[in-house]
mmCIF file of C-alpha atoms in Angstrom:
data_model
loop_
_atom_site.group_PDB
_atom_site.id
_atom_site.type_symbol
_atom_site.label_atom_id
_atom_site.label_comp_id
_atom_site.label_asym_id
_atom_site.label_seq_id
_atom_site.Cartn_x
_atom_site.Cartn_y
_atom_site.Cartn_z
ATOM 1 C CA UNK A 1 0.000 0.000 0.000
ATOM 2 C CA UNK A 2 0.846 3.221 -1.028
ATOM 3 C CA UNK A 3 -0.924 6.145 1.083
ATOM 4 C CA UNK A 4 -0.184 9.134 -0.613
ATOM 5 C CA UNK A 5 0.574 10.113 -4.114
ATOM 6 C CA UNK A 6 3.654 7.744 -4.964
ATOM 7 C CA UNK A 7 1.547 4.340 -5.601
ATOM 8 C CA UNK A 8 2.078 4.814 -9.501
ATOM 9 C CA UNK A 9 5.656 4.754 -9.677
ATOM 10 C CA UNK A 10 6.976 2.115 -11.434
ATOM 11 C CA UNK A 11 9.919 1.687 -9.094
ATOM 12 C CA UNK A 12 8.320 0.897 -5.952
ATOM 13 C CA UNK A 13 5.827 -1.306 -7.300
ATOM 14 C CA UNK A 14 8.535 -3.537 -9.286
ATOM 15 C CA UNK A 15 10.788 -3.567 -6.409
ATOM 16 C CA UNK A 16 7.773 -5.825 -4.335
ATOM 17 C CA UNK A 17 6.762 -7.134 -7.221
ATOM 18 C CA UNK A 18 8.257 -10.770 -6.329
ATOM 19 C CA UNK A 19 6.771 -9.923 -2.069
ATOM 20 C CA UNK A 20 4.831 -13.543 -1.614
ATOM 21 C CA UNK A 21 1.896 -12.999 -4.353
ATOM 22 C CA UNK A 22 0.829 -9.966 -2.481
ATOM 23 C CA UNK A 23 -1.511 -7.381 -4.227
ATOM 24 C CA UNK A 24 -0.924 -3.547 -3.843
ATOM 25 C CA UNK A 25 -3.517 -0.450 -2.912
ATOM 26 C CA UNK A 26 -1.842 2.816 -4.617
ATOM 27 C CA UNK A 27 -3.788 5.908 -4.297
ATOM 28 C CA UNK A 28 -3.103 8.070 -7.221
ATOM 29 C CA UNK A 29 -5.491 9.085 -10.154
ATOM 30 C CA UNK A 30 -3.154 8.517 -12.870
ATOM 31 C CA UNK A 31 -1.895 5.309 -11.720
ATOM 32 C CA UNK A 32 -3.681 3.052 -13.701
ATOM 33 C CA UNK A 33 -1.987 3.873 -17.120
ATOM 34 C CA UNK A 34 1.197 4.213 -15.283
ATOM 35 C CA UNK A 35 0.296 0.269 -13.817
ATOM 36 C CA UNK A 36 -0.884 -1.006 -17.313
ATOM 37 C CA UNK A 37 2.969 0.293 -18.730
ATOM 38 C CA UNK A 38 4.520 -1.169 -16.052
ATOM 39 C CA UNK A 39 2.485 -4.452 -16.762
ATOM 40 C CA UNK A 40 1.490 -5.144 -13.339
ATOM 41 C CA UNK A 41 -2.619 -3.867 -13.739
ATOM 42 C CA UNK A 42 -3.276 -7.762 -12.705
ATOM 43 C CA UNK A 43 -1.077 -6.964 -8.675
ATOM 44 C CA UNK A 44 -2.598 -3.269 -8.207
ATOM 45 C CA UNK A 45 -5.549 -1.826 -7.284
ATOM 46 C CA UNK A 46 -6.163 2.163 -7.408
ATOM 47 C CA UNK A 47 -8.313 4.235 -5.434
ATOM 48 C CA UNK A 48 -8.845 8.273 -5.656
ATOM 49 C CA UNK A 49 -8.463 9.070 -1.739
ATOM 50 C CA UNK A 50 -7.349 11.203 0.799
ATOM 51 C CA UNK A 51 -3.957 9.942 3.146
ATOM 52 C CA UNK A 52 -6.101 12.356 5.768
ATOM 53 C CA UNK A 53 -9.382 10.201 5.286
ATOM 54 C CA UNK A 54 -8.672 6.466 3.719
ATOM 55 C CA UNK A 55 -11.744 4.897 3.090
ATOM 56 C CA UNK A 56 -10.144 1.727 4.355
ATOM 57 C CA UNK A 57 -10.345 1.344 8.053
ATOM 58 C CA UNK A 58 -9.720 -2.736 8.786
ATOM 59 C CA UNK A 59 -6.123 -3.796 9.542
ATOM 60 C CA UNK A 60 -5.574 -5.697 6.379
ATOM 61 C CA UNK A 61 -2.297 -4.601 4.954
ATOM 62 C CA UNK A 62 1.256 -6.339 6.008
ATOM 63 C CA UNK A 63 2.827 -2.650 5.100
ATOM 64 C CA UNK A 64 3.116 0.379 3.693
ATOM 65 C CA UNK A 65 5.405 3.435 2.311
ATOM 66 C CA UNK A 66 5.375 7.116 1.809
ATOM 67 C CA UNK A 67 7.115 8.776 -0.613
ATOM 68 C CA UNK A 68 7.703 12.528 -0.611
ATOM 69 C CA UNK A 69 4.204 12.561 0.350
ATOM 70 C CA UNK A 70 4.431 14.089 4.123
ATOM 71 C CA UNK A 71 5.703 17.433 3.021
ATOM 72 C CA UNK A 72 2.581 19.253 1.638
ATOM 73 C CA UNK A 73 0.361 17.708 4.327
ATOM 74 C CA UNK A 74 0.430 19.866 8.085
ATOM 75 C CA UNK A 75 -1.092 17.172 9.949
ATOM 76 C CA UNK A 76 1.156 14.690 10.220
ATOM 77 C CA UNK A 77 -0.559 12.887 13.395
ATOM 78 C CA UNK A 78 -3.740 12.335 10.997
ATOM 79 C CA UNK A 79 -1.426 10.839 8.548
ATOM 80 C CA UNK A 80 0.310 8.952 11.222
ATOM 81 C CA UNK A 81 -3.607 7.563 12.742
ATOM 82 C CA UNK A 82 -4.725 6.777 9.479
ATOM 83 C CA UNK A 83 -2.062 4.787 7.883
ATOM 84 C CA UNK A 84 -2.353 2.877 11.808
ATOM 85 C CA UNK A 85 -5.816 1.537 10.753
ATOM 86 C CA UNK A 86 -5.061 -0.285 7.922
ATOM 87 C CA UNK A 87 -2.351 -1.489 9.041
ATOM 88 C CA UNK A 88 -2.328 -5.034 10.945
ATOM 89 C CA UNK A 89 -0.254 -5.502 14.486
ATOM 90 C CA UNK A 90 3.647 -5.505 13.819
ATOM 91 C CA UNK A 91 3.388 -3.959 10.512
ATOM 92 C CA UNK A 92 6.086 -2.060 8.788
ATOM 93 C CA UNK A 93 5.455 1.875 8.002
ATOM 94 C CA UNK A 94 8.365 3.258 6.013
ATOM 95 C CA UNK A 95 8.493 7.090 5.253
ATOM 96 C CA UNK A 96 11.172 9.024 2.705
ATOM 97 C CA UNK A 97 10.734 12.602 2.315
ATOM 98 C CA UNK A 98 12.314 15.727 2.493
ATOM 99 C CA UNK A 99 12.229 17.348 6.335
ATOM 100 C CA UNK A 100 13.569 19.881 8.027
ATOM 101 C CA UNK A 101 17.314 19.842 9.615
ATOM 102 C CA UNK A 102 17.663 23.257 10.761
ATOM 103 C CA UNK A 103 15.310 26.664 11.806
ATOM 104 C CA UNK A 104 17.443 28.207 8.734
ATOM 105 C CA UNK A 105 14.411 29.747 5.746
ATOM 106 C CA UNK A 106 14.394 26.963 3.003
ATOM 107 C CA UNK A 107 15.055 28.645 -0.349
ATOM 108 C CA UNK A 108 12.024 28.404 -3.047
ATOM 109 C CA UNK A 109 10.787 27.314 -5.121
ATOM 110 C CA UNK A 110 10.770 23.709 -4.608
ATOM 111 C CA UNK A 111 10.027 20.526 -6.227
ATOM 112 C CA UNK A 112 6.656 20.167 -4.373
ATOM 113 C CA UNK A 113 5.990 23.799 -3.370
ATOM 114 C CA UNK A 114 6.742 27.084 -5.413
ATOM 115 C CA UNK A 115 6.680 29.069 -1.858
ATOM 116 C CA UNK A 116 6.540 28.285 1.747
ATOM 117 C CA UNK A 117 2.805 28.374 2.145
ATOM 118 C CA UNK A 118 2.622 25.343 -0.074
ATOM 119 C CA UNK A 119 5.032 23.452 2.003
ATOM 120 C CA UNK A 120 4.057 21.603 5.397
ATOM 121 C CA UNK A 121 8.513 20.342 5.476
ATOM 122 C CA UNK A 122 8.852 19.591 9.316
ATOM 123 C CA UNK A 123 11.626 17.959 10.987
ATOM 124 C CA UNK A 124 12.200 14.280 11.990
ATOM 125 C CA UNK A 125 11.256 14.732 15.604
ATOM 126 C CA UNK A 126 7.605 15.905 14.384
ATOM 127 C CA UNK A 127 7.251 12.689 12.283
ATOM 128 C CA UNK A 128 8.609 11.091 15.245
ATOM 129 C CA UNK A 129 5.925 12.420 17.761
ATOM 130 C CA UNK A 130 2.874 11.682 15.516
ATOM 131 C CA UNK A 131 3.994 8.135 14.945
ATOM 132 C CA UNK A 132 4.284 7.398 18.432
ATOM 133 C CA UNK A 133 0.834 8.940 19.368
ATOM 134 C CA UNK A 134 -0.399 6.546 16.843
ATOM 135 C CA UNK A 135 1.495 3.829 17.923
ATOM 136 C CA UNK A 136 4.469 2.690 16.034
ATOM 137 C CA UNK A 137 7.807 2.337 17.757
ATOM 138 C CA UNK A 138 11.021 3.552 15.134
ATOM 139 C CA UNK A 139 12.664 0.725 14.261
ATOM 140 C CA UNK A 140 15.503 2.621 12.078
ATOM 141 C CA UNK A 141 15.950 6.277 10.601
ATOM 142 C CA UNK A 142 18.250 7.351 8.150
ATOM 143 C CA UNK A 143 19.230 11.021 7.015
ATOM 144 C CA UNK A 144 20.616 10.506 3.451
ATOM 145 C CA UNK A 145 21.630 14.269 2.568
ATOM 146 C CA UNK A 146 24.875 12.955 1.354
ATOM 147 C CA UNK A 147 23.563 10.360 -0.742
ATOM 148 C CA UNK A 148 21.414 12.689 -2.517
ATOM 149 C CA UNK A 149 24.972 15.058 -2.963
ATOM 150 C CA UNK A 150 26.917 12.663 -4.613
ATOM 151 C CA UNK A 151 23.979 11.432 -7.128
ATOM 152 C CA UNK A 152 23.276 14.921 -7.824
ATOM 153 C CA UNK A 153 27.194 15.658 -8.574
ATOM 154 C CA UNK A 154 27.525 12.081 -10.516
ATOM 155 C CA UNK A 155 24.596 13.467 -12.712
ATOM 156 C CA UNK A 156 25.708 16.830 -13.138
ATOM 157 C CA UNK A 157 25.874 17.868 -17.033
ATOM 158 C CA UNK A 158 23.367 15.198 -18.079
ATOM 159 C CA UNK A 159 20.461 15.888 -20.139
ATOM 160 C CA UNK A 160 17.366 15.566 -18.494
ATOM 161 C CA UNK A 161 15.240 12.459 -20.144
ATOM 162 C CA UNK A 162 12.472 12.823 -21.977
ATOM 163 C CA UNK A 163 10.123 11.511 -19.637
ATOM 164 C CA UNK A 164 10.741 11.975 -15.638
ATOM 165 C CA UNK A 165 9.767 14.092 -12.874
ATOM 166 C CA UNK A 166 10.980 17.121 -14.460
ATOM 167 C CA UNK A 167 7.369 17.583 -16.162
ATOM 168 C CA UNK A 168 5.608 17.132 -13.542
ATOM 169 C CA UNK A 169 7.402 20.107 -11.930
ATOM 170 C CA UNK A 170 6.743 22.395 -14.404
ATOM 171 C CA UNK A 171 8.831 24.766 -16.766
ATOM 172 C CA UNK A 172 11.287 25.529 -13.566
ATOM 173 C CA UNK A 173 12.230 22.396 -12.629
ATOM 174 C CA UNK A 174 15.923 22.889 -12.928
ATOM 175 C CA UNK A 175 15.339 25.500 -11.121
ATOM 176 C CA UNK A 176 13.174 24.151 -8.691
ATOM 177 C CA UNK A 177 16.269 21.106 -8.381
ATOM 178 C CA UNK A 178 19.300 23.209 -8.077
ATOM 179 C CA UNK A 179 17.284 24.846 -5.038
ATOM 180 C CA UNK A 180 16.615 21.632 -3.376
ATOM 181 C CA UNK A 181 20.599 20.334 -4.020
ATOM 182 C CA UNK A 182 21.448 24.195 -2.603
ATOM 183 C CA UNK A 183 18.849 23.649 0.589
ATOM 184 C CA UNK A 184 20.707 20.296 1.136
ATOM 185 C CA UNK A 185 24.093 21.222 0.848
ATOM 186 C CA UNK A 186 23.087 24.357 3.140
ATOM 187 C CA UNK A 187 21.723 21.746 5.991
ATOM 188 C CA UNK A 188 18.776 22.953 5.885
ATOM 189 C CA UNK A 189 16.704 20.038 4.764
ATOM 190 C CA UNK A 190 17.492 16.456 3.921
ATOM 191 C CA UNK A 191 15.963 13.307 2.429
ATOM 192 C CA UNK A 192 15.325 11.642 5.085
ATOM 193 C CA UNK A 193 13.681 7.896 5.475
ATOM 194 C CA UNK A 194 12.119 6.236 8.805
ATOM 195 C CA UNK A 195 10.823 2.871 9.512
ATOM 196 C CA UNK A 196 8.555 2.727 12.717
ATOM 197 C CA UNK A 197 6.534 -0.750 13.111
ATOM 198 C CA UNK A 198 2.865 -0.749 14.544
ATOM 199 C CA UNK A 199 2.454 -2.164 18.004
ATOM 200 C CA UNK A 200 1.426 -5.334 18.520
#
């Protein structure tokens, strides 16, 4: 499962493609022709919803992901409750996006927000706090700033494909990019990934 905006990418979903036969809920509206290209329409199932109000509410999934989801949403304790229902007792939540490493202003536009009332980008210890409250434990957290540095440096000069994230960002997109590689390098933010497990 997928709550948030990410369930269509082909990446994620070909990465568990081989998890035990399991099928996958990914809640995106364009997801389906993404799926069918990625031939895997027969292991997904979409559904147009809200990661503040899932219309699934029984513990029936063995895990699920969020990817650069977290920072245009405020609330993350609602995120934090809801992804807790459908989850079943002991189950995996893993979350990668971008938060907050220092009080410093973050320098827009952004990838997911042209200014900073678009932007909800927190710091770990808030994702922290609503997970808790909802009751995961962290099992492992992982601040991969430098990571991001040296693939951003080993793809410096190349052209930018003809199909990738750059469209969905819009005619600034290198723009918005060489902001996010400056807010990194600057410590202000990072990409940043957590793994907290549901209590038993």
């Amino acid at each position: 499962m997928w709550p948030g905006r990410a369930g269509a990418l082909r990446g994620p979903q070909q990465r568990c493609d081989g998890c035990r036969g399991r099928y996958y809920l990914g809640l995106v509206t364009t997801g389906q022709k993404l799926t069918r290209m990625a031939g895997l329409s027969e292991r997904v199932k979409h559904v147009h919803a809200s990661i503040l109000d899932l219309p699934i509410k029984d513990r029936v999934f063995d895990a699920a992901w969020m990817i650069h989801v977290g920072m245009n949403i405020a609330d993350k304790h609602r995120i934090a409750r809801e992804v807790a229902q459908v989850l079943k007792p002991g189950a995996l939540f893993g979350i990668y996006d971008i938060m907050r490493m220092s009080d410093q202003d973050i320098t827009y536009p952004m990838p997911w927000a042209s200014s900073p009332r678009q932007s909800a980008v927190v710091g770990p210890d808030r994702y922290r706090f609503a997970l808790k409250d909802a009751g995961f434990e962290i099992v492992s957290e992982t601040n991969l700033a430098e990571f991001a540095l040296e693939c951003h440096k080993a793809s410096a000069g190349a052209e930018l494909s003809p199909l990738g994230l750059h469209l969905v960002m819009g005619d600034n997109a290198v723009q918005k990019i060489d902001n996010m590689i400056e807010n990194i390098r600057a410590r202000r933010i990072a990409p940043y990934m957590m793994i907290a497990r549901l209590a038993e």
